[in-house]
mmCIF file of C-alpha atoms in Angstrom:
data_model
loop_
_atom_site.group_PDB
_atom_site.id
_atom_site.type_symbol
_atom_site.label_atom_id
_atom_site.label_comp_id
_atom_site.label_asym_id
_atom_site.label_seq_id
_atom_site.Cartn_x
_atom_site.Cartn_y
_atom_site.Cartn_z
ATOM 1 C CA MET A 1 11.870 3.640 14.834
ATOM 2 C CA ASN A 2 15.395 3.497 14.544
ATOM 3 C CA ALA A 3 17.243 6.993 13.967
ATOM 4 C CA ASP A 4 18.639 5.057 10.279
ATOM 5 C CA PHE A 5 15.073 4.967 9.366
ATOM 6 C CA THR A 6 14.076 8.395 10.405
ATOM 7 C CA SER A 7 16.803 10.397 8.640
ATOM 8 C CA VAL A 8 15.520 8.119 4.432
ATOM 9 C CA LEU A 9 12.349 9.576 5.573
ATOM 10 C CA ASN A 10 13.139 13.191 6.134
ATOM 11 C CA ARG A 11 13.999 13.613 1.735
ATOM 12 C CA SER A 12 14.053 16.624 2.232
ATOM 13 C CA LYS A 13 17.458 16.227 1.666
ATOM 14 C CA HIS A 14 17.261 15.880 -1.530
ATOM 15 C CA GLN A 15 16.521 19.156 -1.929
ATOM 16 C CA THR A 16 19.802 19.282 -3.864
ATOM 17 C CA ILE A 17 19.202 16.141 -6.223
ATOM 18 C CA ARG A 18 15.988 18.098 -7.285
ATOM 19 C CA GLU A 19 18.059 20.881 -8.577
ATOM 20 C CA ALA A 20 20.931 19.797 -10.290
ATOM 21 C CA VAL A 21 18.371 17.322 -12.483
ATOM 22 C CA VAL A 22 15.906 19.931 -12.839
ATOM 23 C CA ASP A 23 18.530 22.413 -13.801
ATOM 24 C CA THR A 24 19.848 19.886 -16.697
ATOM 25 C CA LEU A 25 16.355 18.882 -17.767
ATOM 26 C CA LYS A 26 14.283 21.076 -19.291
ATOM 27 C CA GLU A 27 15.603 21.982 -22.987
ATOM 28 C CA SER A 28 15.674 18.483 -22.751
ATOM 29 C CA LEU A 29 12.202 17.687 -21.998
ATOM 30 C CA SER A 30 11.165 20.452 -24.061
ATOM 31 C CA ALA A 31 12.625 18.118 -27.749
ATOM 32 C CA LEU A 32 11.882 15.134 -26.362
ATOM 33 C CA ARG A 33 7.853 16.158 -26.440
ATOM 34 C CA ASP A 34 7.956 17.560 -29.193
ATOM 35 C CA TYR A 35 9.094 15.365 -31.243
ATOM 36 C CA LEU A 36 6.983 12.475 -29.667
ATOM 37 C CA GLY A 37 4.384 14.395 -30.645
ATOM 38 C CA MET A 38 3.124 14.421 -28.387
ATOM 39 C CA GLU A 39 1.275 17.997 -24.999
ATOM 40 C CA THR A 40 2.236 17.653 -22.235
ATOM 41 C CA ILE A 41 6.055 16.033 -20.228
ATOM 42 C CA PHE A 42 6.624 15.648 -16.704
ATOM 43 C CA VAL A 43 9.514 14.865 -14.679
ATOM 44 C CA SER A 44 8.222 13.662 -11.113
ATOM 45 C CA GLU A 45 8.687 12.831 -7.761
ATOM 46 C CA ILE A 46 7.329 11.139 -4.998
ATOM 47 C CA GLU A 47 6.982 12.084 -1.736
ATOM 48 C CA ASP A 48 4.658 11.742 1.729
ATOM 49 C CA GLY A 49 1.990 10.089 -0.613
ATOM 50 C CA ARG A 50 1.652 12.994 -3.929
ATOM 51 C CA LEU A 51 2.642 12.668 -6.016
ATOM 52 C CA TRP A 52 4.828 16.045 -6.778
ATOM 53 C CA PHE A 53 5.493 17.537 -9.959
ATOM 54 C CA LEU A 54 9.462 19.511 -10.526
ATOM 55 C CA THR A 55 9.404 20.128 -14.040
ATOM 56 C CA VAL A 56 6.359 20.274 -16.860
ATOM 57 C CA ASP A 57 6.277 21.634 -20.114
ATOM 58 C CA GLU A 58 3.463 21.264 -22.605
ATOM 59 C CA ALA A 59 2.144 22.640 -25.616
ATOM 60 C CA THR A 60 -1.720 22.192 -24.191
ATOM 61 C CA PRO A 61 -2.401 22.416 -20.703
ATOM 62 C CA PHE A 62 -3.970 19.313 -20.179
ATOM 63 C CA LEU A 63 -7.566 20.209 -18.403
ATOM 64 C CA LYS A 64 -5.497 22.152 -15.514
ATOM 65 C CA PRO A 65 -1.543 23.206 -16.347
ATOM 66 C CA LEU A 66 0.365 20.958 -14.199
ATOM 67 C CA ILE A 67 3.018 23.438 -12.052
ATOM 68 C CA PRO A 68 5.991 22.462 -10.415
ATOM 69 C CA GLY A 69 5.770 22.434 -7.201
ATOM 70 C CA ASN A 70 2.577 21.156 -7.270
ATOM 71 C CA GLY A 71 1.186 17.772 -6.281
ATOM 72 C CA LEU A 72 -1.455 15.205 -6.505
ATOM 73 C CA PRO A 73 -2.063 12.265 -4.543
ATOM 74 C CA LEU A 74 0.065 9.215 -5.077
ATOM 75 C CA ASN A 75 -3.462 7.235 -6.148
ATOM 76 C CA ASP A 76 -4.799 9.654 -8.694
ATOM 77 C CA THR A 77 -1.976 9.314 -10.687
ATOM 78 C CA LEU A 78 -2.453 7.160 -13.066
ATOM 79 C CA CYS A 79 2.385 6.997 -12.277
ATOM 80 C CA TYR A 80 0.971 5.799 -9.547
ATOM 81 C CA TRP A 81 0.192 2.097 -11.035
ATOM 82 C CA VAL A 82 1.952 2.050 -13.424
ATOM 83 C CA CYS A 83 5.530 2.119 -10.660
ATOM 84 C CA ASN A 84 3.358 -0.429 -8.653
ATOM 85 C CA ASP A 85 3.561 -3.176 -11.690
ATOM 86 C CA ILE A 86 -0.548 -2.232 -11.693
ATOM 87 C CA LEU A 87 -0.443 -0.557 -14.807
ATOM 88 C CA PRO A 88 1.078 -1.136 -18.040
ATOM 89 C CA HIS A 89 4.171 1.274 -18.829
ATOM 90 C CA ILE A 90 2.096 2.417 -22.030
ATOM 91 C CA ILE A 91 -1.689 3.153 -22.478
ATOM 92 C CA GLN A 92 -3.871 4.808 -24.920
ATOM 93 C CA SER A 93 -7.919 4.938 -25.955
ATOM 94 C CA ARG A 94 -8.683 1.968 -26.958
ATOM 95 C CA ASP A 95 -6.718 -0.872 -24.605
ATOM 96 C CA PRO A 96 -8.424 -3.367 -22.960
ATOM 97 C CA ILE A 97 -6.268 -2.671 -19.867
ATOM 98 C CA MET A 98 -8.247 1.312 -19.717
ATOM 99 C CA GLU A 99 -11.537 -0.769 -18.033
ATOM 100 C CA THR A 100 -8.830 -1.584 -14.919
ATOM 101 C CA VAL A 101 -7.679 2.401 -15.188
ATOM 102 C CA ARG A 102 -11.605 3.371 -14.983
ATOM 103 C CA HIS A 103 -11.302 1.065 -12.216
ATOM 104 C CA LEU A 104 -8.339 2.666 -10.163
ATOM 105 C CA ARG A 105 -9.712 6.073 -10.601
ATOM 106 C CA ASP A 106 -13.161 5.335 -10.206
ATOM 107 C CA ASP A 107 -14.005 7.030 -12.954
ATOM 108 C CA GLU A 108 -16.179 5.111 -15.919
ATOM 109 C CA ASN A 109 -15.445 8.898 -18.129
ATOM 110 C CA PHE A 110 -12.235 8.776 -18.002
ATOM 111 C CA ASP A 111 -9.861 8.743 -21.072
ATOM 112 C CA ILE A 112 -6.911 9.765 -21.828
ATOM 113 C CA GLY A 113 -5.152 9.353 -26.286
ATOM 114 C CA ILE A 114 -2.179 7.966 -24.909
ATOM 115 C CA HIS A 115 -0.096 7.709 -21.621
ATOM 116 C CA VAL A 116 3.620 6.561 -21.395
ATOM 117 C CA SER A 117 5.239 6.714 -18.174
ATOM 118 C CA PHE A 118 8.115 5.049 -16.489
ATOM 119 C CA PRO A 119 10.207 4.870 -13.248
ATOM 120 C CA ILE A 120 12.934 6.834 -12.710
ATOM 121 C CA HIS A 121 15.130 5.184 -9.895
ATOM 122 C CA ILE A 122 18.608 6.148 -7.634
ATOM 123 C CA HIS A 123 18.054 2.340 -6.510
ATOM 124 C CA PRO A 124 16.875 0.619 -9.143
ATOM 125 C CA GLY A 125 13.540 -1.276 -8.226
ATOM 126 C CA LEU A 126 12.913 1.485 -5.749
ATOM 127 C CA PRO A 127 10.587 4.951 -7.574
ATOM 128 C CA PHE A 128 12.545 9.210 -6.646
ATOM 129 C CA GLY A 129 10.075 9.487 -9.036
ATOM 130 C CA THR A 130 8.372 9.600 -12.385
ATOM 131 C CA ILE A 131 8.805 10.448 -16.641
ATOM 132 C CA CYS A 132 5.587 10.669 -18.758
ATOM 133 C CA CYS A 133 4.682 12.198 -20.842
ATOM 134 C CA PHE A 134 0.820 12.391 -22.887
ATOM 135 C CA SER A 135 -1.574 13.986 -25.484
ATOM 136 C CA ARG A 136 -5.956 14.085 -24.288
ATOM 137 C CA LYS A 137 -5.880 13.320 -28.108
ATOM 138 C CA GLU A 138 -4.943 9.692 -30.044
ATOM 139 C CA ARG A 139 -2.301 8.933 -31.813
ATOM 140 C CA PRO A 140 -0.302 5.682 -33.716
ATOM 141 C CA PRO A 141 1.469 3.718 -30.844
ATOM 142 C CA LEU A 142 4.922 4.942 -30.039
ATOM 143 C CA THR A 143 7.671 3.395 -32.409
ATOM 144 C CA ASP A 144 10.948 1.644 -31.107
ATOM 145 C CA VAL A 145 12.697 4.239 -32.256
ATOM 146 C CA GLU A 146 9.711 6.461 -29.642
ATOM 147 C CA LEU A 147 9.664 4.016 -27.575
ATOM 148 C CA ARG A 148 13.576 3.740 -26.639
ATOM 149 C CA MET A 149 14.279 7.107 -26.621
ATOM 150 C CA PHE A 150 12.158 7.679 -24.740
ATOM 151 C CA ARG A 151 13.682 4.962 -22.119
ATOM 152 C CA THR A 152 17.087 6.801 -22.454
ATOM 153 C CA MET A 153 15.886 10.309 -21.128
ATOM 154 C CA ALA A 154 14.398 7.813 -18.397
ATOM 155 C CA GLU A 155 18.288 6.211 -17.722
ATOM 156 C CA MET A 156 19.377 8.872 -18.218
ATOM 157 C CA ILE A 157 17.809 10.616 -15.101
ATOM 158 C CA SER A 158 18.434 7.684 -13.095
ATOM 159 C CA ALA A 159 21.757 7.874 -13.393
ATOM 160 C CA ASN A 160 21.925 11.413 -12.959
ATOM 161 C CA LEU A 161 19.536 10.473 -8.751
ATOM 162 C CA ARG A 162 22.571 8.384 -8.695
ATOM 163 C CA LEU A 163 25.820 10.001 -9.369
ATOM 164 C CA HIS A 164 24.764 13.319 -7.042
ATOM 165 C CA ALA A 165 23.190 10.542 -4.334
ATOM 166 C CA LYS A 166 26.019 9.685 -4.617
ATOM 167 C CA ILE A 167 27.844 12.694 -3.984
ATOM 168 C CA SER A 168 25.731 13.555 -1.784
ATOM 169 C CA GLY A 169 25.990 10.687 0.726
ATOM 170 C CA LEU A 170 22.511 9.654 -0.405
ATOM 171 C CA ASP A 171 22.862 6.056 -0.483
ATOM 172 C CA GLU A 172 21.514 4.415 2.341
ATOM 173 C CA PRO A 173 21.537 0.630 2.202
ATOM 174 C CA LEU A 174 17.801 0.784 4.067
ATOM 175 C CA CYS A 175 16.593 2.042 0.346
ATOM 176 C CA GLU A 176 18.803 -0.233 -1.634
ATOM 177 C CA ASP A 177 17.629 -3.453 1.363
ATOM 178 C CA LEU A 178 14.130 -2.663 -0.241
ATOM 179 C CA ALA A 179 14.677 -2.596 -3.808
ATOM 180 C CA GLN A 180 15.575 -5.516 -3.583
ATOM 181 C CA THR A 181 12.465 -7.048 -1.947
ATOM 182 C CA LEU A 182 10.581 -5.098 -4.044
ATOM 183 C CA ARG A 183 12.621 -7.239 -7.291
ATOM 184 C CA LYS A 184 13.259 -10.628 -6.153
ATOM 185 C CA PRO A 185 10.007 -10.689 -3.427
ATOM 186 C CA ALA A 186 11.562 -12.945 0.228
ATOM 187 C CA ILE A 187 8.312 -12.771 2.514
ATOM 188 C CA SER A 188 8.862 -15.192 5.050
ATOM 189 C CA PRO A 189 4.824 -15.654 6.163
ATOM 190 C CA VAL A 190 4.151 -16.311 10.339
ATOM 191 C CA PHE A 191 0.257 -16.350 11.574
ATOM 192 C CA GLN A 192 -0.370 -15.213 15.383
ATOM 193 C CA PRO A 193 -3.808 -17.005 16.609
ATOM 194 C CA ILE A 194 -6.140 -15.240 17.521
ATOM 195 C CA LYS A 195 -8.276 -16.800 20.302
ATOM 196 C CA ARG A 196 -11.645 -17.944 21.845
ATOM 197 C CA PHE A 197 -11.201 -16.906 25.831
ATOM 198 C CA GLU A 198 -13.296 -19.590 26.648
ATOM 199 C CA ASP A 199 -11.942 -22.829 26.272
ATOM 200 C CA GLY A 200 -8.716 -21.097 24.120
ATOM 201 C CA HIS A 201 -10.141 -21.889 20.607
ATOM 202 C CA ILE A 202 -8.798 -20.862 17.522
ATOM 203 C CA ILE A 203 -10.982 -19.289 15.250
ATOM 204 C CA GLY A 204 -8.368 -17.267 13.185
ATOM 205 C CA TYR A 205 -5.307 -16.089 12.238
ATOM 206 C CA GLU A 206 -3.461 -12.542 11.787
ATOM 207 C CA GLY A 207 -0.772 -13.073 8.174
ATOM 208 C CA LEU A 208 2.327 -11.759 8.768
ATOM 209 C CA SER A 209 5.026 -10.959 6.511
ATOM 210 C CA ARG A 210 9.055 -11.298 8.008
ATOM 211 C CA PHE A 211 11.626 -10.660 5.802
ATOM 212 C CA GLN A 212 14.088 -14.035 6.675
ATOM 213 C CA GLU A 213 17.548 -12.323 4.431
ATOM 214 C CA MET A 214 16.855 -8.502 6.354
ATOM 215 C CA PRO A 215 16.535 -9.356 9.958
ATOM 216 C CA GLN A 216 17.998 -5.662 10.970
ATOM 217 C CA HIS A 217 15.193 -4.417 9.367
ATOM 218 C CA SER A 218 11.164 -4.488 10.813
ATOM 219 C CA PRO A 219 8.451 -5.284 9.018
ATOM 220 C CA GLN A 220 6.790 -1.830 9.928
ATOM 221 C CA ASP A 221 10.140 -0.531 8.828
ATOM 222 C CA MET A 222 9.811 -1.672 5.317
ATOM 223 C CA PHE A 223 6.109 -1.351 5.085
ATOM 224 C CA ALA A 224 6.122 2.028 5.393
ATOM 225 C CA LEU A 225 9.545 3.020 3.624
ATOM 226 C CA ALA A 226 8.145 1.454 1.105
ATOM 227 C CA GLN A 227 4.559 3.435 1.137
ATOM 228 C CA ASN A 228 6.665 6.472 0.902
ATOM 229 C CA TYR A 229 7.769 6.166 -1.784
ATOM 230 C CA GLY A 230 5.194 5.002 -3.576
ATOM 231 C CA MET A 231 5.515 1.118 -3.437
ATOM 232 C CA GLY A 232 3.377 0.037 -0.342
ATOM 233 C CA PRO A 233 0.793 -1.761 -2.989
ATOM 234 C CA LYS A 234 2.903 -3.605 -4.703
ATOM 235 C CA LEU A 235 4.461 -4.628 -1.718
ATOM 236 C CA GLU A 236 1.161 -5.308 -0.096
ATOM 237 C CA LEU A 237 -0.064 -7.196 -2.582
ATOM 238 C CA ASN A 238 3.881 -9.166 -2.538
ATOM 239 C CA ALA A 239 2.900 -9.851 0.944
ATOM 240 C CA ALA A 240 -0.774 -11.224 0.721
ATOM 241 C CA ASN A 241 -0.052 -13.145 -2.261
ATOM 242 C CA CYS A 242 3.010 -15.330 0.226
ATOM 243 C CA ILE A 243 0.198 -15.471 2.559
ATOM 244 C CA LEU A 244 -2.360 -16.743 0.679
ATOM 245 C CA ASP A 245 0.259 -19.244 -1.128
ATOM 246 C CA GLU A 246 1.249 -20.436 2.723
ATOM 247 C CA ALA A 247 -1.904 -21.066 3.465
ATOM 248 C CA GLU A 248 -3.097 -22.763 0.519
ATOM 249 C CA ARG A 249 0.021 -25.161 0.625
ATOM 250 C CA LEU A 250 -0.946 -25.849 4.970
ATOM 251 C CA ASN A 251 -4.522 -26.382 4.070
ATOM 252 C CA LEU A 252 -5.966 -23.637 5.870
ATOM 253 C CA THR A 253 -9.774 -23.305 6.500
ATOM 254 C CA SER A 254 -9.492 -20.732 9.424
ATOM 255 C CA LEU A 255 -10.140 -17.079 8.977
ATOM 256 C CA ILE A 256 -6.739 -15.856 8.310
ATOM 257 C CA SER A 257 -7.108 -11.932 8.642
ATOM 258 C CA ILE A 258 -4.917 -9.725 6.453
ATOM 259 C CA ASN A 259 -2.964 -5.712 7.258
ATOM 260 C CA HIS A 260 -3.681 -3.710 4.283
ATOM 261 C CA SER A 261 -4.170 0.078 2.965
ATOM 262 C CA PRO A 262 -7.376 1.482 1.347
ATOM 263 C CA ASP A 263 -4.798 2.047 -1.620
ATOM 264 C CA SER A 264 -3.941 -2.194 -1.849
ATOM 265 C CA LEU A 265 -7.479 -3.068 -2.097
ATOM 266 C CA LEU A 266 -8.236 -0.740 -4.885
ATOM 267 C CA ALA A 267 -5.970 -3.298 -7.017
ATOM 268 C CA PRO A 268 -8.594 -5.541 -9.345
ATOM 269 C CA SER A 269 -5.174 -8.113 -8.444
ATOM 270 C CA LEU A 270 -5.968 -7.872 -5.432
ATOM 271 C CA GLN A 271 -9.279 -8.702 -5.692
ATOM 272 C CA SER A 272 -8.801 -11.648 -8.124
ATOM 273 C CA ARG A 273 -6.569 -14.133 -5.927
ATOM 274 C CA PHE A 274 -9.168 -13.708 -2.633
ATOM 275 C CA GLU A 275 -11.623 -14.513 -4.705
ATOM 276 C CA ALA A 276 -9.318 -17.487 -5.876
ATOM 277 C CA TYR A 277 -8.135 -17.836 -2.727
ATOM 278 C CA LEU A 278 -11.641 -18.588 -1.399
ATOM 279 C CA GLU A 279 -12.657 -20.271 -4.740
ATOM 280 C CA GLY A 280 -10.447 -23.088 -3.499
ATOM 281 C CA ASN A 281 -11.868 -24.727 -0.573
ATOM 282 C CA ALA A 282 -16.328 -23.615 0.749
ATOM 283 C CA GLN A 283 -14.199 -24.111 4.256
ATOM 284 C CA ARG A 284 -11.647 -21.168 3.894
ATOM 285 C CA ALA A 285 -11.831 -17.679 5.000
ATOM 286 C CA LEU A 286 -10.614 -14.482 4.701
ATOM 287 C CA ALA A 287 -10.321 -11.180 6.884
ATOM 288 C CA VAL A 288 -8.609 -7.560 5.475
ATOM 289 C CA GLU A 289 -7.293 -5.135 8.103
ATOM 290 C CA ILE A 290 -7.419 -1.701 7.491
ATOM 291 C CA SER A 291 -5.606 0.491 10.845
ATOM 292 C CA GLU A 292 -7.280 3.039 12.025
ATOM 293 C CA GLN A 293 -4.090 4.644 11.716
ATOM 294 C CA ALA A 294 -4.910 5.309 7.779
ATOM 295 C CA VAL A 295 -4.978 7.896 5.650
ATOM 296 C CA ILE A 296 -8.932 7.437 3.741
ATOM 297 C CA GLN A 297 -8.325 10.314 1.035
ATOM 298 C CA ASP A 298 -12.169 9.439 -0.095
ATOM 299 C CA PHE A 299 -14.190 6.983 2.165
ATOM 300 C CA ALA A 300 -17.055 6.925 -0.661
ATOM 301 C CA ARG A 301 -14.900 5.373 -2.913
ATOM 302 C CA LEU A 302 -13.110 2.748 -0.364
ATOM 303 C CA GLY A 303 -16.606 2.239 0.821
ATOM 304 C CA ARG A 304 -17.205 0.697 -2.756
ATOM 305 C CA ARG A 305 -13.640 -1.572 -3.426
ATOM 306 C CA LEU A 306 -14.899 -3.043 0.193
ATOM 307 C CA ASP A 307 -17.972 -3.873 -0.403
ATOM 308 C CA ALA A 308 -16.989 -5.598 -3.393
ATOM 309 C CA LEU A 309 -14.399 -7.333 -1.342
ATOM 310 C CA ARG A 310 -17.391 -8.507 1.129
ATOM 311 C CA ALA A 311 -19.393 -9.360 -1.824
ATOM 312 C CA LEU A 312 -17.199 -12.114 -2.724
ATOM 313 C CA GLY A 313 -17.518 -13.492 1.752
ATOM 314 C CA VAL A 314 -13.782 -11.206 2.734
ATOM 315 C CA LYS A 315 -14.351 -10.088 6.234
ATOM 316 C CA ILE A 316 -13.905 -5.868 6.924
ATOM 317 C CA ALA A 317 -11.909 -5.203 9.847
ATOM 318 C CA LEU A 318 -10.669 -1.786 11.569
ATOM 319 C CA ASP A 319 -6.970 -2.515 13.847
ATOM 320 C CA ASP A 320 -5.368 -0.285 15.934
ATOM 321 C CA VAL A 321 -9.171 0.775 17.668
ATOM 322 C CA GLY A 322 -7.915 3.154 20.241
ATOM 323 C CA GLN A 323 -4.828 4.035 19.292
ATOM 324 C CA GLY A 324 -5.932 7.388 17.250
ATOM 325 C CA ASN A 325 -8.059 9.935 16.458
ATOM 326 C CA ALA A 326 -9.612 8.906 13.547
ATOM 327 C CA GLY A 327 -11.406 5.794 15.068
ATOM 328 C CA LEU A 328 -15.114 6.597 15.625
ATOM 329 C CA ALA A 329 -15.126 8.249 12.258
ATOM 330 C CA HIS A 330 -12.884 4.948 10.641
ATOM 331 C CA ILE A 331 -16.112 2.591 12.056
ATOM 332 C CA LEU A 332 -18.807 5.113 11.531
ATOM 333 C CA ALA A 333 -18.045 5.184 7.941
ATOM 334 C CA LEU A 334 -16.711 1.140 6.903
ATOM 335 C CA LYS A 335 -18.768 -0.579 8.531
ATOM 336 C CA PRO A 336 -16.414 -2.888 10.223
ATOM 337 C CA ASP A 337 -17.471 -6.624 10.746
ATOM 338 C CA LEU A 338 -14.563 -7.277 12.864
ATOM 339 C CA ILE A 339 -12.877 -4.428 15.362
ATOM 340 C CA LYS A 340 -9.518 -5.215 17.026
ATOM 341 C CA LEU A 341 -8.758 -3.111 19.504
ATOM 342 C CA ASP A 342 -5.506 -1.611 20.007
ATOM 343 C CA ARG A 343 -2.464 -2.547 22.453
ATOM 344 C CA VAL A 344 -2.591 0.878 24.329
ATOM 345 C CA ILE A 345 -6.359 0.289 25.379
ATOM 346 C CA VAL A 346 -5.123 -2.880 26.262
ATOM 347 C CA ALA A 347 -1.882 -2.814 28.538
ATOM 348 C CA GLU A 348 -3.621 0.016 30.563
ATOM 349 C CA LEU A 349 -7.155 -2.004 30.727
ATOM 350 C CA ALA A 350 -6.193 -2.537 35.641
ATOM 351 C CA ASN A 351 -4.983 1.295 35.663
ATOM 352 C CA ARG A 352 -7.920 3.261 34.801
ATOM 353 C CA LYS A 353 -11.235 3.082 34.175
ATOM 354 C CA GLU A 354 -10.935 5.533 31.205
ATOM 355 C CA ASN A 355 -10.217 2.260 28.642
ATOM 356 C CA ARG A 356 -12.340 -0.034 30.399
ATOM 357 C CA ALA A 357 -15.451 2.482 29.169
ATOM 358 C CA MET A 358 -13.965 2.208 26.000
ATOM 359 C CA VAL A 359 -13.605 -1.157 25.421
ATOM 360 C CA SER A 360 -17.931 -1.659 27.167
ATOM 361 C CA ALA A 361 -18.585 1.422 24.368
ATOM 362 C CA LEU A 362 -17.459 -0.966 21.863
ATOM 363 C CA LEU A 363 -19.030 -4.119 23.203
ATOM 364 C CA GLN A 364 -21.974 -2.775 23.101
ATOM 365 C CA PHE A 365 -21.394 -1.233 19.649
ATOM 366 C CA SER A 366 -20.497 -4.708 19.040
ATOM 367 C CA LYS A 367 -23.887 -5.981 19.871
ATOM 368 C CA GLU A 368 -25.625 -3.635 17.952
ATOM 369 C CA THR A 369 -23.997 -4.120 14.669
ATOM 370 C CA GLY A 370 -23.389 -7.201 14.933
ATOM 371 C CA CYS A 371 -19.921 -6.652 14.253
ATOM 372 C CA GLU A 372 -16.804 -9.233 16.838
ATOM 373 C CA LEU A 373 -14.150 -7.257 18.829
ATOM 374 C CA ILE A 374 -11.246 -8.824 18.872
ATOM 375 C CA ALA A 375 -8.864 -7.633 21.274
ATOM 376 C CA GLU A 376 -4.681 -7.085 20.394
ATOM 377 C CA GLY A 377 -1.841 -7.353 21.923
ATOM 378 C CA ILE A 378 -2.940 -9.287 25.596
ATOM 379 C CA GLU A 379 0.998 -10.136 26.853
ATOM 380 C CA THR A 380 -0.514 -11.200 30.651
ATOM 381 C CA GLU A 381 -3.197 -13.192 32.136
ATOM 382 C CA ASN A 382 -4.494 -10.612 34.113
ATOM 383 C CA GLU A 383 -4.579 -8.739 30.753
ATOM 384 C CA LYS A 384 -6.609 -11.313 29.776
ATOM 385 C CA ALA A 385 -8.271 -11.781 32.595
ATOM 386 C CA ILE A 386 -9.925 -7.696 33.078
ATOM 387 C CA LEU A 387 -11.031 -7.903 29.241
ATOM 388 C CA MET A 388 -13.171 -10.966 29.970
ATOM 389 C CA ASP A 389 -14.745 -9.949 32.494
ATOM 390 C CA LEU A 390 -15.718 -6.583 30.579
ATOM 391 C CA GLY A 391 -17.266 -9.184 28.082
ATOM 392 C CA VAL A 392 -14.558 -9.445 25.636
ATOM 393 C CA LYS A 393 -14.993 -12.994 24.106
ATOM 394 C CA TYR A 394 -11.670 -12.719 21.742
ATOM 395 C CA GLY A 395 -8.084 -11.870 21.508
ATOM 396 C CA GLN A 396 -4.456 -12.229 20.200
ATOM 397 C CA GLY A 397 -1.248 -11.622 21.949
ATOM 398 C CA PHE A 398 2.420 -13.120 22.663
ATOM 399 C CA TYR A 399 0.720 -14.776 25.839
ATOM 400 C CA LEU A 400 -2.160 -16.401 24.242
ATOM 401 C CA GLY A 401 0.957 -17.484 21.463
ATOM 402 C CA ARG A 402 3.406 -15.629 18.861
ATOM 403 C CA PRO A 403 3.858 -14.817 14.958
ATOM 404 C CA ALA A 404 5.367 -17.981 14.196
ATOM 405 C CA PRO A 405 5.435 -20.791 11.218
ATOM 406 C CA LEU A 406 2.783 -23.471 10.646
ATOM 407 C CA PRO A 407 2.244 -26.660 10.469
ATOM 408 C CA ARG A 408 0.180 -28.428 7.361
ATOM 409 C CA GLN A 409 -2.624 -29.696 8.451
ATOM 410 C CA HIS A 410 -4.198 -32.591 6.689
#
C-alpha cells in the first residue's frame, strides 16, 4: 500500500476538523430538532467500520442515550445504507421500504416513526459522516420547507468541513478520485481464468475491476479507501454490476466469481442482480468470494444471507485462505463450496513442509465436505507441479493466465 494511501487512512488527523465543526453545531442542532419536532438529532463521522457520534441532541433517549464519542458498527445503522444509496434519505414507519430496513437490520419487528439522514462531505460524493434525526413516534411527512431546512444544515456542515480541510491541508487527491468514481463509475472489468491442471480447461473466471481513468491507484487501494469511508458496498455493487454486464455482453456461460465484503452481501439489490443474471441463461454459474481476512461481526446473520444466495444457485467461495488467522473459523461457519488457497501458501510449497501439510489437510477436508480447493497466485511451472503432486486439481495465477478483457463468445 503506498504512503499517500496510508496517510489518508490515518484519519486521526481530522481531529482539528472535528473540533472546529462540533463547536459550532450544538445550538443549531438543538434548534433544528425543535423546529422539526423530532426526538433525536446527531452529527456523526464514519471511520474504521463504525459510525461515531460527534454531537447529539436528544429530547427523549431512543432505547438508550446516544453519547458523543461512542460509536456503532456501520451495518447496524440506517445512515450507512442511506450513504450507499440502498435506503432513501427519508424513511417512515408505513413506507414499503420498511421491509428492506428490517431485512438489513435482520429484525422483522424493527420499527421507527421517522428517520431522516443526509451525508456530510469533505469531498462531494464521499461521506465524512452524516447528519441524522429521528423519532419513535409517527409524524406527518416533512414539508418542503422542513426538508430544505434539513438539507441546508447538511450543506452548511459540509462547507465548514471543506473549509477546515483546506486550511489544514487535508484535501487529498486520492479521496477526490474515489469520490469521482462513486459519482460516475468508470470500472473496466477484466477476467482471470481458473483452470483445471490436468488439461488446461478453463472452468471459470474471477471477475476483477480496473480503474482505467485512474491508473495511479491500485484497485486494492480504491476498495480499501471506500470501505474506510463507509462506501464499500456502493463501490462493490457498482463493480459487480459492471462485471456481470460485461459477462452478459460476452455471452459467458463459465463460472464467474466476484469478490464481496460481508456488508455488500446484505444489500437486497445484489441478490436481485444475481437472480437476473442466472435467469438470463440456464448455463450461467456464479460465485461470491469472501476473504478469510474479512471482519464478520455476525456469522448467523451472514449465514442466512448466504443461504438465500445458495437457493438461487450461487456458490460461496472463501478467498485468501492461509493469509490470515481466521481461516478455520470462517471455513466451519460459512461452509464454502470453494476454498481458494492464498499465494502466501503456494509461494513456499517447495521450501516449507508446513505449507504442503496445510494443503494436504485442506484437500482432505474438501473431499469429506464436498467442496473444491483452488490454488491462487501460481506463478511458475514448479508451483503447479507441486500442487498437482499433492492432489490439487484447479488453480489460477499469472502462470496460467493474467487478468484481461475477453473476446465475445458465440
